[in-house]
Tab-separated table of C-alpha atoms in Angstrom:
chain	number	residue	atom	x	y	z
A	12	MET	CA	7.184	45.530	15.861
A	13	GLN	CA	8.307	43.298	13.045
A	14	ILE	CA	6.120	42.121	10.116
A	15	SER	CA	7.319	38.283	8.703
A	16	THR	CA	7.136	37.700	5.928
A	17	LEU	CA	7.870	34.258	3.750
A	18	GLN	CA	10.273	34.538	0.857
A	19	PHE	CA	10.766	31.131	-1.572
A	20	GLN	CA	14.185	30.436	-1.663
A	21	PRO	CA	15.202	27.245	-3.045
A	22	ARG	CA	18.474	25.384	-1.290
A	23	PRO	CA	20.243	22.851	-3.534
A	24	ILE	CA	20.595	20.415	-1.389
A	25	PRO	CA	16.730	19.730	-1.062
A	26	THR	CA	16.170	20.672	-4.421
A	27	LEU	CA	18.654	18.027	-5.594
A	28	PHE	CA	17.602	14.936	-2.913
A	29	LEU	CA	14.039	15.558	-2.593
A	30	LEU	CA	13.114	17.129	-6.158
A	31	LEU	CA	15.431	15.843	-8.626
A	32	ILE	CA	15.756	12.185	-6.829
A	33	LEU	CA	13.064	11.320	-4.778
A	34	LEU	CA	9.869	12.625	-6.178
A	35	PRO	CA	10.859	10.962	-9.962
A	36	LEU	CA	11.568	8.222	-8.256
A	37	PHE	CA	8.388	7.661	-6.639
A	38	LEU	CA	6.239	8.669	-9.136
A	39	SER	CA	7.947	5.858	-11.566
A	40	LEU	CA	6.925	3.506	-8.808
A	41	GLY	CA	3.783	4.605	-8.534
A	42	PHE	CA	2.981	4.241	-12.349
A	43	TRP	CA	4.752	1.178	-12.782
A	44	GLN	CA	2.215	-0.676	-9.930
A	45	LEU	CA	-0.177	0.771	-11.876
A	46	ASP	CA	0.982	-1.140	-15.432
A	47	ARG	CA	1.331	-4.286	-13.172
A	48	ALA	CA	-2.353	-3.577	-11.611
A	49	GLN	CA	-3.284	-3.381	-15.101
A	50	GLN	CA	-1.629	-6.234	-16.417
A	51	LYS	CA	-2.959	-8.357	-14.009
A	52	ARG	CA	-6.764	-7.406	-14.936
A	53	THR	CA	-5.614	-7.883	-18.575
A	54	THR	CA	-4.541	-11.687	-17.699
A	55	ALA	CA	-7.576	-11.915	-15.121
A	56	ASN	CA	-9.658	-11.323	-18.093
A	57	THR	CA	-7.840	-13.426	-20.380
A	58	MET	CA	-8.102	-16.167	-17.866
A	59	GLU	CA	-11.724	-16.468	-17.609
A	60	THR	CA	-12.742	-15.766	-20.935
A	61	ARG	CA	-10.516	-18.997	-22.014
A	62	ARG	CA	-11.302	-21.169	-19.007
A	63	LYS	CA	-15.302	-20.910	-20.411
A	64	LEU	CA	-13.732	-21.998	-24.124
A	65	PRO	CA	-14.207	-25.815	-24.723
A	66	PRO	CA	-11.672	-28.228	-24.478
A	67	LEU	CA	-8.736	-27.180	-27.548
A	68	ILE	CA	-7.410	-30.962	-29.050
A	69	VAL	CA	-3.518	-30.612	-29.167
A	70	SER	CA	-2.480	-31.397	-32.805
A	71	GLU	CA	0.789	-30.849	-35.027
A	72	GLN	CA	-0.545	-27.373	-35.831
A	73	PRO	CA	2.195	-24.554	-34.672
A	74	VAL	CA	0.700	-22.203	-32.131
A	75	THR	CA	2.084	-20.252	-29.106
A	76	ALA	CA	2.233	-20.271	-25.465
A	77	GLU	CA	0.336	-16.764	-24.736
A	78	GLU	CA	-2.514	-17.896	-27.616
A	79	ILE	CA	-3.947	-21.016	-25.353
A	80	GLU	CA	-2.265	-19.823	-22.081
A	81	PHE	CA	-5.160	-20.874	-19.684
A	82	ARG	CA	-7.318	-23.008	-22.042
A	83	THR	CA	-8.010	-26.408	-21.287
A	84	LEU	CA	-6.656	-29.034	-23.738
A	85	SER	CA	-7.061	-32.522	-24.777
A	86	VAL	CA	-4.249	-34.370	-26.005
A	87	SER	CA	-3.700	-38.659	-27.019
A	88	GLY	CA	-0.181	-40.245	-26.862
A	89	GLN	CA	2.259	-42.021	-24.647
A	90	PHE	CA	4.057	-40.716	-21.266
A	91	VAL	CA	7.891	-41.060	-21.408
A	92	PRO	CA	8.801	-42.045	-18.032
A	93	ALA	CA	12.834	-41.962	-18.683
A	94	GLY	CA	11.838	-38.430	-18.976
A	95	GLN	CA	10.294	-37.921	-16.027
A	96	LEU	CA	11.197	-35.401	-13.351
A	97	LEU	CA	10.513	-34.685	-10.010
A	98	ILE	CA	9.829	-30.551	-8.615
A	99	THR	CA	11.236	-30.417	-4.831
A	100	ASN	CA	9.545	-28.528	-1.982
A	101	ARG	CA	5.923	-28.722	-2.855
A	102	LYS	CA	3.546	-28.422	-0.192
A	103	HIS	CA	-0.084	-29.670	0.008
A	104	LEU	CA	-2.314	-29.335	3.171
A	105	GLY	CA	1.391	-28.308	4.833
A	106	LYS	CA	2.796	-31.736	3.936
A	107	PRO	CA	5.868	-32.020	2.230
A	108	GLY	CA	6.262	-33.323	-1.371
A	109	TYR	CA	6.827	-33.261	-4.917
A	110	HIS	CA	5.177	-32.246	-8.324
A	111	VAL	CA	5.646	-34.534	-10.988
A	112	ILE	CA	6.049	-33.688	-14.733
A	113	THR	CA	6.032	-36.362	-17.399
A	114	PRO	CA	6.448	-35.950	-21.014
A	115	LEU	CA	3.772	-37.076	-23.284
A	116	ARG	CA	4.376	-37.910	-26.925
A	117	LEU	CA	1.757	-36.997	-28.625
A	118	GLN	CA	0.227	-39.676	-31.226
A	119	GLY	CA	1.306	-40.161	-34.558
A	120	SER	CA	4.254	-37.528	-33.713
A	121	ASN	CA	7.891	-36.735	-32.342
A	122	ARG	CA	6.339	-33.748	-30.215
A	123	HIS	CA	6.208	-34.225	-26.819
A	124	LEU	CA	4.484	-31.967	-24.224
A	125	LEU	CA	4.964	-31.944	-20.493
A	126	VAL	CA	2.498	-32.910	-18.383
A	127	ASN	CA	2.158	-31.722	-14.773
A	128	ARG	CA	0.686	-34.418	-13.138
A	129	GLY	CA	0.134	-33.096	-9.383
A	130	TRP	CA	1.393	-33.812	-6.159
A	131	VAL	CA	2.765	-36.653	-4.573
A	132	ALA	CA	3.963	-37.048	-0.684
A	133	ALA	CA	7.228	-37.371	0.538
A	134	VAL	CA	8.591	-40.702	2.131
A	135	ASN	CA	10.898	-39.767	4.909
A	136	ASN	CA	11.782	-36.847	3.413
A	137	HIS	CA	12.785	-38.793	-0.166
A	138	PRO	CA	10.917	-39.400	-3.256
A	139	PRO	CA	8.032	-42.166	-3.489
A	140	ALA	CA	8.177	-44.568	-6.474
A	141	ILE	CA	5.930	-42.855	-9.631
A	142	GLU	CA	3.416	-45.118	-11.218
A	143	THR	CA	3.962	-44.359	-15.002
A	144	PRO	CA	1.827	-46.366	-17.404
A	145	THR	CA	3.248	-46.370	-20.777
A	146	GLY	CA	0.338	-47.278	-23.373
A	147	PRO	CA	-2.142	-45.420	-25.222
A	148	ILE	CA	-3.765	-42.416	-22.663
A	149	THR	CA	-5.686	-39.340	-23.486
A	150	LEU	CA	-5.782	-35.964	-20.839
A	151	SER	CA	-7.092	-32.582	-20.532
A	152	GLY	CA	-5.654	-29.981	-18.510
A	153	GLU	CA	-4.808	-26.609	-18.404
A	154	THR	CA	-2.644	-25.056	-20.056
A	155	ASN	CA	0.343	-23.203	-18.026
A	156	ILE	CA	4.111	-21.669	-18.633
A	157	PRO	CA	6.366	-22.512	-16.017
A	158	SER	CA	8.922	-19.370	-14.712
A	159	PRO	CA	11.684	-19.386	-12.518
A	160	PRO	CA	11.527	-18.107	-9.268
A	161	ALA	CA	12.665	-14.234	-8.155
A	162	ILE	CA	15.865	-15.483	-7.487
A	163	GLU	CA	17.111	-18.115	-9.615
A	164	LEU	CA	19.456	-20.658	-7.525
A	165	GLU	CA	22.073	-23.088	-9.914
A	166	PHE	CA	21.861	-26.469	-10.169
A	167	ASP	CA	23.266	-29.335	-12.305
A	168	LEU	CA	20.536	-30.290	-14.018
A	169	HIS	CA	22.241	-33.795	-15.054
A	170	ASN	CA	23.285	-34.833	-12.618
A	171	SER	CA	19.372	-35.785	-10.908
A	172	ILE	CA	15.760	-35.654	-11.297
A	173	LEU	CA	15.362	-34.055	-8.233
A	174	TRP	CA	14.469	-30.011	-9.666
A	175	PRO	CA	14.017	-27.193	-7.609
A	176	PHE	CA	11.628	-25.352	-10.414
A	177	LEU	CA	10.879	-26.127	-13.807
A	178	THR	CA	11.997	-23.958	-17.083
A	179	LEU	CA	11.549	-25.029	-20.610
A	180	GLU	CA	14.765	-24.010	-21.736
A	181	ASN	CA	16.617	-26.556	-19.008
A	182	TYR	CA	14.109	-29.313	-20.025
A	183	ARG	CA	15.325	-28.925	-23.140
A	184	ALA	CA	18.825	-29.137	-22.570
A	185	TRP	CA	18.478	-31.574	-20.122
A	186	SER	CA	16.158	-34.369	-22.307
A	187	GLY	CA	17.019	-33.388	-25.623
A	188	LEU	CA	13.006	-33.561	-26.771
A	189	ASP	CA	11.344	-31.250	-28.913
A	190	ILE	CA	8.809	-30.384	-26.665
A	191	PHE	CA	5.463	-27.572	-26.533
A	192	PRO	CA	6.140	-24.037	-25.463
A	193	PHE	CA	3.936	-24.453	-22.285
A	194	VAL	CA	2.998	-27.173	-19.611
A	195	ILE	CA	-0.507	-29.111	-18.975
A	196	LEU	CA	-1.619	-28.514	-15.795
A	197	GLN	CA	-3.280	-32.168	-15.669
A	198	SER	CA	-7.272	-32.050	-14.909
A	199	PRO	CA	-8.497	-33.456	-11.524
A	200	ASP	CA	-11.142	-36.008	-13.602
A	201	SER	CA	-8.295	-37.474	-16.271
A	202	PRO	CA	-6.465	-40.565	-15.248
A	203	HIS	CA	-3.302	-41.463	-14.138
A	204	GLY	CA	-2.453	-38.058	-12.227
A	205	PHE	CA	-1.750	-37.351	-8.884
A	206	GLY	CA	-2.795	-34.448	-5.978
A	207	ARG	CA	-4.373	-31.615	-8.245
A	208	ALA	CA	-5.744	-28.600	-6.437
A	209	TRP	CA	-4.659	-26.205	-8.861
A	210	ALA	CA	-4.823	-22.875	-7.777
A	211	SER	CA	-7.699	-21.517	-9.871
A	212	ALA	CA	-7.902	-17.600	-8.499
A	213	ARG	CA	-8.376	-14.499	-10.257
A	214	PRO	CA	-5.033	-12.554	-10.571
A	215	GLY	CA	-5.716	-9.785	-7.571
A	216	GLU	CA	-5.057	-6.033	-8.734
A	217	GLY	CA	-5.814	-5.164	-5.572
A	218	MET	CA	-2.057	-5.377	-3.833
A	219	HIS	CA	-0.718	-3.086	-6.865
A	220	LEU	CA	-2.360	-0.431	-6.836
A	221	GLY	CA	-2.070	-0.039	-2.694
A	222	TYR	CA	1.626	-0.102	-3.609
A	223	ALA	CA	1.007	2.652	-6.786
A	224	ILE	CA	-1.038	4.821	-3.545
A	225	GLN	CA	1.995	4.587	-1.145
A	226	TRP	CA	4.589	5.472	-3.463
A	227	PHE	CA	2.484	8.189	-4.843
A	228	ALA	CA	1.878	9.682	-0.998
A	229	PHE	CA	5.738	9.304	-0.825
A	230	GLY	CA	6.226	11.310	-3.963
A	231	LEU	CA	3.560	13.997	-2.523
A	232	LEU	CA	5.351	13.938	0.630
A	233	SER	CA	8.867	14.534	-0.460
A	234	LEU	CA	6.977	18.148	-2.834
A	235	ALA	CA	5.838	18.738	0.576
A	236	LEU	CA	9.014	19.155	2.414
A	237	TRP	CA	10.972	20.493	-0.289
A	238	LEU	CA	7.770	23.932	-0.494
A	239	ARG	CA	8.630	23.458	3.443
A	240	LEU	CA	12.550	23.776	3.295
A	241	SER	CA	12.180	26.099	0.405
A	242	LEU	CA	10.303	28.823	2.396
A	243	THR	CA	12.220	31.339	4.543
A	244	ARG	CA	10.800	33.683	6.885
A	245	LEU	CA	12.595	37.117	6.106
A	246	SER	CA	11.551	38.598	9.786
A	247	SER	CA	14.179	36.061	10.820
A	248	LEU	CA	16.791	37.184	8.594
A	249	VAL	CA	16.521	40.850	9.594
A	250	THR	CA	16.628	39.885	13.468
A	251	ALA	CA	19.924	37.920	12.659
A	252	LYS	CA	21.349	40.879	11.002
A	253	GLU	CA	20.310	43.015	13.846
A	254	ASN	CA	22.253	41.058	16.253
A	255	ARG	CA	25.622	40.813	14.783
């Protein structure tokens, strides 16, 4: 009669693959998702706090985008139609269209502020005529920092006013204007705008927490599998020797 006992004997290949490669990878991905969740939580708290503040009047005073992101601004000046762009592939209620980006030259200044005036529908897959006043106006809107998509497609800045996305760097290179480091999403009650149903939901952290749990579970599974493969039954080894 043989008594089965287990002996801990780590094997080189499972140790290398499961313990030294997969486990650190899964743990790092899990902590990265926790960090992303914290970033979303911080952004959401900042958004809620700043949206409750009274409108800030834009002036020549230098200001960073991070300081006033999500703040409501009030600005006076004149639109510059020559610097107007249309951002393509924007949908509203399932219909294709464009976002209208128009620079506003501040009153008594040479600085410009880009205004997203909202959504306009495409006409037979072509942009419609855009009415842009040239006289003095005052409008308000929430600050926004545009960013390129995850996969940034190259396009010619100088051959068309139809752009797939907006970045401030590209706009400066194209227009040569001195612009503020943010864009205003024009408020629905401000004049001379178009369709303005801006997303206002609180950034969610739940997705990142779910991904973190998933990666940590994969790490735990890798550790459990490595432990299982590292245990050897001594009775099986004895039997194998006796059969030789």
